[in-house]
Amino acid sequence: MNTSASRAPRIGLDVLDRSELRRLLERPWFLRFAFAPEELAHAETLGAPRRLEFLAGRFAAKEAVLKVLGIGFLQGVAPREICVEHTSHGAPVVHLRGAAAHLIQPSLSVSITHKQNVVAAVAIVLPPADGSAAENRRTETKEPDTVPPPIDTTTAAQHSTRDEQAPEITAFLRVRIGQEDAHYGGDLVDGARILRLFGDLVTEITIRTDGDEGLLSQYSDLRFTAPVKPGDYIEARGRLVRRTRLRRVVELQAHKVLGARPGANESAGLVLDTPQLVCSATATTVVPYRRTDTATARDSTAEETR
């Protein structure tokens, strides 16, 4: 049944400071994840300041399109599947691919504007007068463009559940730092001790998702923000934020929740009112190519199809 509300325009808006993306745009994995090949090819023809402006504008436009399509970031559509090109007159035009193409709606338009370091983008959709036409089109395009053979009932079930939001996959550790971990003067603990905790979290997450420990390939955005000393209690958490065919990306944080108080006496301790962040990082781990006999994997339905 059509109503005036269903025929009303839908609008998505995104605003960002382009400096927020400066570091990410230096990372090849982020460029491949966020941008279509055509966008990257055009960006490489620009100087550094214009390249940053161009890619920040495209990223804001992708966020606006995701909002107007009614889905959140990292919920089934990769940003690179939203390609924002331009006409001969310079006006941006959107091409949806992959999972994004399944959500295509008529009359999707975007506009991008820049002012100093601020980038803003607006996406607008004008639904057809007959709402059933859009619904029929969505039904017709629900099946993925390509599905790895063979196609069986298990594969079909996996594809049907990709539209559902997968439960968040996390891991957690709490440890007491011992005197044997002191490495530097002043009883400071080396950062490698925290990285070992992060490695255990990543391993647990890949066992939960793939039935395999995987192979940690890199840390990025690694930051040590506070010292750690013997007697401190550290809580470390990991959260799966992205999957590809062979890679899992995990956000990691370690907080100090109890601290030693050597100034009071040798065994004194203190419960921190607010946990103190001591380290954060993003880890990328590689898992074996999925075989049909990986029955121990608990959850493979959210894996990205390439």
Short mmCIF file of C-alpha atoms in Angstrom, two decimals:
data_model
loop_
_atom_site.label_atom_id
_atom_site.label_comp_id
_atom_site.label_asym_id
_atom_site.label_seq_id
_atom_site.Cartn_x
_atom_site.Cartn_y
_atom_site.Cartn_z
CA MET A 1 0.00 0.00 0.00
CA ASN A 2 1.40 3.39 -1.00
CA THR A 3 1.35 6.29 1.38
CA SER A 4 2.62 9.83 1.16
CA ALA A 5 5.43 8.87 3.56
CA SER A 6 6.61 6.02 1.31
CA ARG A 7 6.74 8.42 -1.65
CA ALA A 8 8.65 11.11 0.26
CA PRO A 9 12.30 11.71 -0.70
CA ARG A 10 14.93 10.00 1.42
CA ILE A 11 18.05 11.97 2.31
CA GLY A 12 21.45 10.87 3.59
CA LEU A 13 24.01 13.38 4.89
CA ASP A 14 27.66 13.01 5.92
CA VAL A 15 30.16 15.62 7.10
CA LEU A 16 33.80 15.00 7.94
CA ASP A 17 37.10 16.77 8.41
CA ARG A 18 39.35 15.50 5.64
CA SER A 19 42.28 15.35 8.06
CA GLU A 20 40.45 12.41 9.69
CA LEU A 21 41.28 10.32 6.63
CA ARG A 22 44.83 11.52 6.06
CA ARG A 23 46.55 8.60 7.82
CA LEU A 24 44.11 5.99 6.55
CA LEU A 25 44.67 7.10 2.96
CA GLU A 26 48.32 6.14 3.35
CA ARG A 27 47.37 2.51 3.93
CA PRO A 28 46.93 0.30 0.84
CA TRP A 29 44.42 -2.01 2.55
CA PHE A 30 42.12 0.92 3.33
CA LEU A 31 42.32 2.25 -0.23
CA ARG A 32 41.34 -1.17 -1.63
CA PHE A 33 38.53 -1.50 0.91
CA ALA A 34 37.05 1.99 0.56
CA PHE A 35 37.43 2.97 -3.08
CA ALA A 36 36.59 1.56 -6.51
CA PRO A 37 39.45 1.10 -9.01
CA GLU A 38 38.16 4.03 -11.10
CA GLU A 39 38.25 6.34 -8.10
CA LEU A 40 41.80 5.31 -7.20
CA ALA A 41 42.96 5.68 -10.80
CA HIS A 42 41.66 9.24 -10.94
CA ALA A 43 43.13 10.06 -7.51
CA GLU A 44 46.60 9.03 -8.71
CA THR A 45 46.48 11.74 -11.39
CA LEU A 46 46.14 14.46 -8.73
CA GLY A 47 48.64 16.20 -6.52
CA ALA A 48 48.76 15.34 -2.83
CA PRO A 49 46.41 18.11 -1.52
CA ARG A 50 43.87 17.60 -4.30
CA ARG A 51 44.08 13.81 -3.91
CA LEU A 52 43.18 14.11 -0.21
CA GLU A 53 40.30 16.44 -1.03
CA PHE A 54 39.02 14.16 -3.80
CA LEU A 55 39.14 10.91 -1.79
CA ALA A 56 37.65 12.55 1.32
CA GLY A 57 34.76 13.84 -0.80
CA ARG A 58 34.18 10.40 -2.30
CA PHE A 59 34.25 8.77 1.12
CA ALA A 60 31.70 11.25 2.48
CA ALA A 61 29.48 10.56 -0.53
CA LYS A 62 29.65 6.80 0.11
CA GLU A 63 28.63 7.34 3.73
CA ALA A 64 25.70 9.50 2.60
CA VAL A 65 24.60 6.82 0.11
CA LEU A 66 24.75 4.11 2.80
CA LYS A 67 22.50 6.25 4.99
CA VAL A 68 19.98 6.90 2.25
CA LEU A 69 19.90 3.17 1.47
CA GLY A 70 19.03 2.51 5.09
CA ILE A 71 22.08 0.46 6.09
CA GLY A 72 25.01 1.17 8.38
CA PHE A 73 28.72 1.10 7.72
CA LEU A 74 30.15 -2.45 7.45
CA GLN A 75 26.68 -4.01 7.35
CA GLY A 76 26.89 -6.05 4.17
CA VAL A 77 28.07 -3.40 1.70
CA ALA A 78 31.74 -2.50 1.21
CA PRO A 79 32.39 1.20 0.45
CA ARG A 80 34.23 0.26 -2.77
CA GLU A 81 30.93 -1.13 -4.10
CA ILE A 82 29.64 2.45 -4.18
CA CYS A 83 31.57 4.07 -7.03
CA VAL A 84 31.24 7.86 -7.24
CA GLU A 85 32.40 9.03 -10.67
CA HIS A 86 31.72 12.33 -12.39
CA THR A 87 30.13 13.52 -15.60
CA SER A 88 31.91 15.57 -18.25
CA HIS A 89 30.68 18.66 -16.40
CA GLY A 90 32.14 17.46 -13.08
CA ALA A 91 28.86 16.52 -11.37
CA PRO A 92 29.17 13.35 -9.22
CA VAL A 93 27.25 10.27 -10.33
CA VAL A 94 26.85 7.02 -8.39
CA HIS A 95 27.26 3.46 -9.69
CA LEU A 96 26.29 0.66 -7.29
CA ARG A 97 27.94 -2.75 -7.60
CA GLY A 98 28.04 -6.08 -5.81
CA ALA A 99 25.89 -6.18 -2.68
CA ALA A 100 25.09 -2.49 -3.07
CA ALA A 101 23.51 -3.13 -6.47
CA HIS A 102 20.95 -5.40 -4.78
CA LEU A 103 19.67 -2.34 -2.93
CA ILE A 104 19.53 -0.09 -5.97
CA GLN A 105 16.81 2.53 -5.96
CA PRO A 106 15.73 4.86 -8.75
CA SER A 107 16.74 8.52 -8.95
CA LEU A 108 19.73 8.26 -6.61
CA SER A 109 21.70 11.52 -6.72
CA VAL A 110 24.62 12.88 -4.71
CA SER A 111 26.22 16.25 -4.17
CA ILE A 112 29.64 16.96 -2.65
CA THR A 113 30.95 20.24 -1.29
CA HIS A 114 34.26 21.35 0.24
CA LYS A 115 35.19 24.28 2.46
CA GLN A 116 38.74 24.40 3.78
CA ASN A 117 39.16 21.05 5.59
CA VAL A 118 35.45 20.27 5.86
CA VAL A 119 33.80 17.91 3.36
CA ALA A 120 30.04 17.39 3.16
CA ALA A 121 27.97 15.10 0.96
CA VAL A 122 24.23 14.69 0.49
CA ALA A 123 22.49 11.73 -1.15
CA ILE A 124 18.83 11.82 -2.11
CA VAL A 125 16.46 9.16 -3.45
CA LEU A 126 13.14 9.89 -5.10
CA PRO A 127 11.05 6.69 -4.95
CA PRO A 128 8.75 5.89 -7.89
CA ALA A 129 5.10 6.82 -7.65
CA ASP A 130 4.27 3.11 -7.61
CA GLY A 131 6.19 1.70 -4.67
CA SER A 132 5.57 -1.85 -5.84
CA ALA A 133 7.93 -1.34 -8.78
CA ALA A 134 10.87 -0.74 -6.45
CA GLU A 135 9.88 -3.72 -4.33
CA ASN A 136 9.68 -5.97 -7.38
CA ARG A 137 13.08 -4.83 -8.56
CA ARG A 138 14.60 -5.51 -5.16
CA THR A 139 13.16 -9.01 -5.23
CA GLU A 140 14.45 -9.67 -8.74
CA THR A 141 18.01 -8.63 -7.86
CA LYS A 142 18.26 -10.34 -4.52
CA GLU A 143 20.33 -13.23 -5.87
CA PRO A 144 24.08 -12.38 -5.95
CA ASP A 145 25.74 -11.71 -9.31
CA THR A 146 28.22 -14.52 -8.82
CA VAL A 147 28.10 -17.48 -6.47
CA PRO A 148 31.04 -19.89 -6.10
CA PRO A 149 30.07 -23.35 -7.46
CA PRO A 150 28.62 -25.75 -6.61
CA ILE A 151 25.30 -24.17 -5.69
CA ASP A 152 23.53 -26.25 -3.09
CA THR A 153 21.07 -25.70 -0.29
CA THR A 154 23.83 -24.89 2.20
CA THR A 155 25.25 -22.17 -0.06
CA ALA A 156 21.78 -20.74 -0.66
CA ALA A 157 21.14 -20.61 3.07
CA GLN A 158 24.41 -18.75 3.63
CA HIS A 159 23.52 -16.12 1.05
CA SER A 160 20.04 -15.68 2.46
CA THR A 161 21.44 -14.91 5.92
CA ARG A 162 23.97 -12.34 4.72
CA ASP A 163 21.23 -9.69 4.76
CA GLU A 164 20.78 -10.28 8.49
CA GLN A 165 23.11 -8.48 10.87
CA ALA A 166 25.62 -10.99 12.20
CA PRO A 167 26.22 -11.07 15.96
CA GLU A 168 29.30 -9.16 17.11
CA ILE A 169 32.33 -11.41 17.62
CA THR A 170 34.59 -10.39 20.50
CA ALA A 171 37.23 -11.81 22.83
CA PHE A 172 38.36 -10.73 26.30
CA LEU A 173 41.34 -11.32 28.61
CA ARG A 174 42.23 -10.04 32.09
CA VAL A 175 45.77 -10.60 33.38
CA ARG A 176 47.96 -9.44 36.22
CA ILE A 177 51.36 -8.16 35.13
CA GLY A 178 54.08 -9.85 37.18
CA GLN A 179 57.49 -8.65 38.30
CA GLU A 180 59.08 -10.96 35.72
CA ASP A 181 57.55 -8.78 32.98
CA ALA A 182 59.51 -5.67 34.02
CA HIS A 183 61.96 -4.91 31.26
CA TYR A 184 63.10 -1.29 31.48
CA GLY A 185 64.30 1.06 34.21
CA GLY A 186 61.65 2.20 36.66
CA ASP A 187 59.97 -1.23 36.45
CA LEU A 188 58.42 -0.43 33.08
CA VAL A 189 56.92 -3.33 31.12
CA ASP A 190 57.78 -3.57 27.41
CA GLY A 191 55.03 -3.16 24.82
CA ALA A 192 55.57 -6.68 23.51
CA ARG A 193 53.81 -8.00 26.63
CA ILE A 194 50.60 -6.25 25.60
CA LEU A 195 51.02 -7.36 21.99
CA ARG A 196 51.12 -10.98 23.16
CA LEU A 197 47.70 -10.43 24.73
CA PHE A 198 46.48 -8.94 21.47
CA GLY A 199 47.80 -11.96 19.57
CA ASP A 200 45.87 -14.32 21.85
CA LEU A 201 42.67 -12.31 21.30
CA VAL A 202 43.05 -12.43 17.53
CA THR A 203 43.70 -16.17 17.68
CA GLU A 204 40.54 -16.75 19.73
CA ILE A 205 38.45 -14.73 17.30
CA THR A 206 39.71 -16.62 14.23
CA ILE A 207 39.11 -19.94 15.96
CA ARG A 208 35.54 -18.83 16.67
CA THR A 209 34.95 -17.64 13.10
CA ASP A 210 37.00 -20.13 11.07
CA GLY A 211 37.96 -23.07 13.24
CA ASP A 212 41.61 -22.15 12.66
CA GLU A 213 44.19 -20.08 14.55
CA GLY A 214 45.12 -18.15 11.42
CA LEU A 215 48.40 -16.28 10.88
CA LEU A 216 48.83 -12.73 12.17
CA SER A 217 50.16 -10.66 9.29
CA GLN A 218 50.32 -7.09 10.61
CA TYR A 219 49.44 -4.50 13.22
CA SER A 220 48.38 -1.02 12.14
CA ASP A 221 47.49 2.16 14.05
CA LEU A 222 49.49 0.81 17.00
CA ARG A 223 49.58 3.24 19.92
CA PHE A 224 51.00 2.92 23.44
CA THR A 225 49.23 5.54 25.51
CA ALA A 226 50.21 4.83 29.15
CA PRO A 227 52.95 2.93 31.03
CA VAL A 228 52.39 -0.53 32.44
CA LYS A 229 54.16 -1.75 35.58
CA PRO A 230 54.27 -4.96 37.62
CA GLY A 231 51.16 -5.35 39.76
CA ASP A 232 48.88 -3.71 37.19
CA TYR A 233 45.78 -5.59 36.05
CA ILE A 234 45.16 -5.30 32.33
CA GLU A 235 41.90 -5.98 30.52
CA ALA A 236 42.34 -6.57 26.80
CA ARG A 237 39.48 -6.76 24.32
CA GLY A 238 39.26 -7.60 20.63
CA ARG A 239 36.39 -7.05 18.19
CA LEU A 240 36.07 -8.38 14.66
CA VAL A 241 35.33 -5.42 12.38
CA ARG A 242 35.87 -6.80 8.88
CA ARG A 243 36.12 -10.06 6.94
CA THR A 244 37.36 -10.79 3.48
CA ARG A 245 37.91 -14.08 1.77
CA LEU A 246 41.23 -14.73 3.49
CA ARG A 247 41.63 -11.93 6.05
CA ARG A 248 40.10 -10.95 9.34
CA VAL A 249 40.55 -7.42 10.74
CA VAL A 250 40.29 -7.01 14.52
CA GLU A 251 40.21 -3.83 16.61
CA LEU A 252 42.11 -4.20 19.89
CA GLN A 253 42.30 -2.22 23.13
CA ALA A 254 44.02 -2.81 26.47
CA HIS A 255 43.02 -0.92 29.63
CA LYS A 256 44.56 -0.77 33.08
CA VAL A 257 41.81 -1.42 35.65
CA LEU A 258 43.88 -1.95 38.82
CA GLY A 259 47.28 -0.41 39.49
CA ALA A 260 50.14 -1.05 41.85
CA ARG A 261 50.98 1.59 44.48
CA PRO A 262 54.65 1.06 45.28
CA GLY A 263 54.80 4.51 46.88
CA ALA A 264 52.39 3.43 49.62
CA ASN A 265 53.95 0.06 50.41
CA GLU A 266 55.22 -2.97 48.53
CA SER A 267 51.83 -4.70 48.31
CA ALA A 268 49.47 -1.73 47.98
CA GLY A 269 47.10 -1.51 45.03
CA LEU A 270 44.43 0.81 43.70
CA VAL A 271 41.18 0.23 41.80
CA LEU A 272 40.98 2.82 39.03
CA ASP A 273 37.69 4.73 38.94
CA THR A 274 38.02 4.95 35.15
CA PRO A 275 39.96 2.28 33.22
CA GLN A 276 43.06 3.77 31.60
CA LEU A 277 43.79 2.98 27.97
CA VAL A 278 47.37 1.70 27.69
CA CYS A 279 47.44 0.40 24.12
CA SER A 280 45.28 0.18 20.99
CA ALA A 281 45.84 -1.36 17.58
CA THR A 282 44.22 -2.90 14.54
CA ALA A 283 45.35 -6.41 13.61
CA THR A 284 45.04 -8.22 10.30
CA THR A 285 45.25 -12.00 10.33
CA VAL A 286 45.20 -14.45 7.41
CA VAL A 287 43.14 -17.63 7.53
CA PRO A 288 43.37 -20.64 5.19
CA TYR A 289 41.16 -20.73 2.12
CA ARG A 290 37.83 -22.09 3.28
CA ARG A 291 37.29 -25.73 2.42
CA THR A 292 34.07 -27.70 2.53
CA ASP A 293 35.34 -29.76 5.48
CA THR A 294 35.65 -26.80 7.89
CA ALA A 295 32.68 -27.97 9.89
CA THR A 296 34.21 -26.71 13.12
CA ALA A 297 33.86 -23.07 12.10
CA ARG A 298 31.04 -21.54 14.11
CA ASP A 299 30.12 -18.69 11.83
CA SER A 300 30.97 -18.27 8.17
CA THR A 301 27.84 -16.52 6.93
CA ALA A 302 29.15 -12.96 7.13
CA GLU A 303 32.24 -13.65 5.02
CA GLU A 304 32.59 -11.17 2.19
CA THR A 305 32.06 -12.59 -1.30
CA ARG A 306 34.48 -11.38 -3.93
#
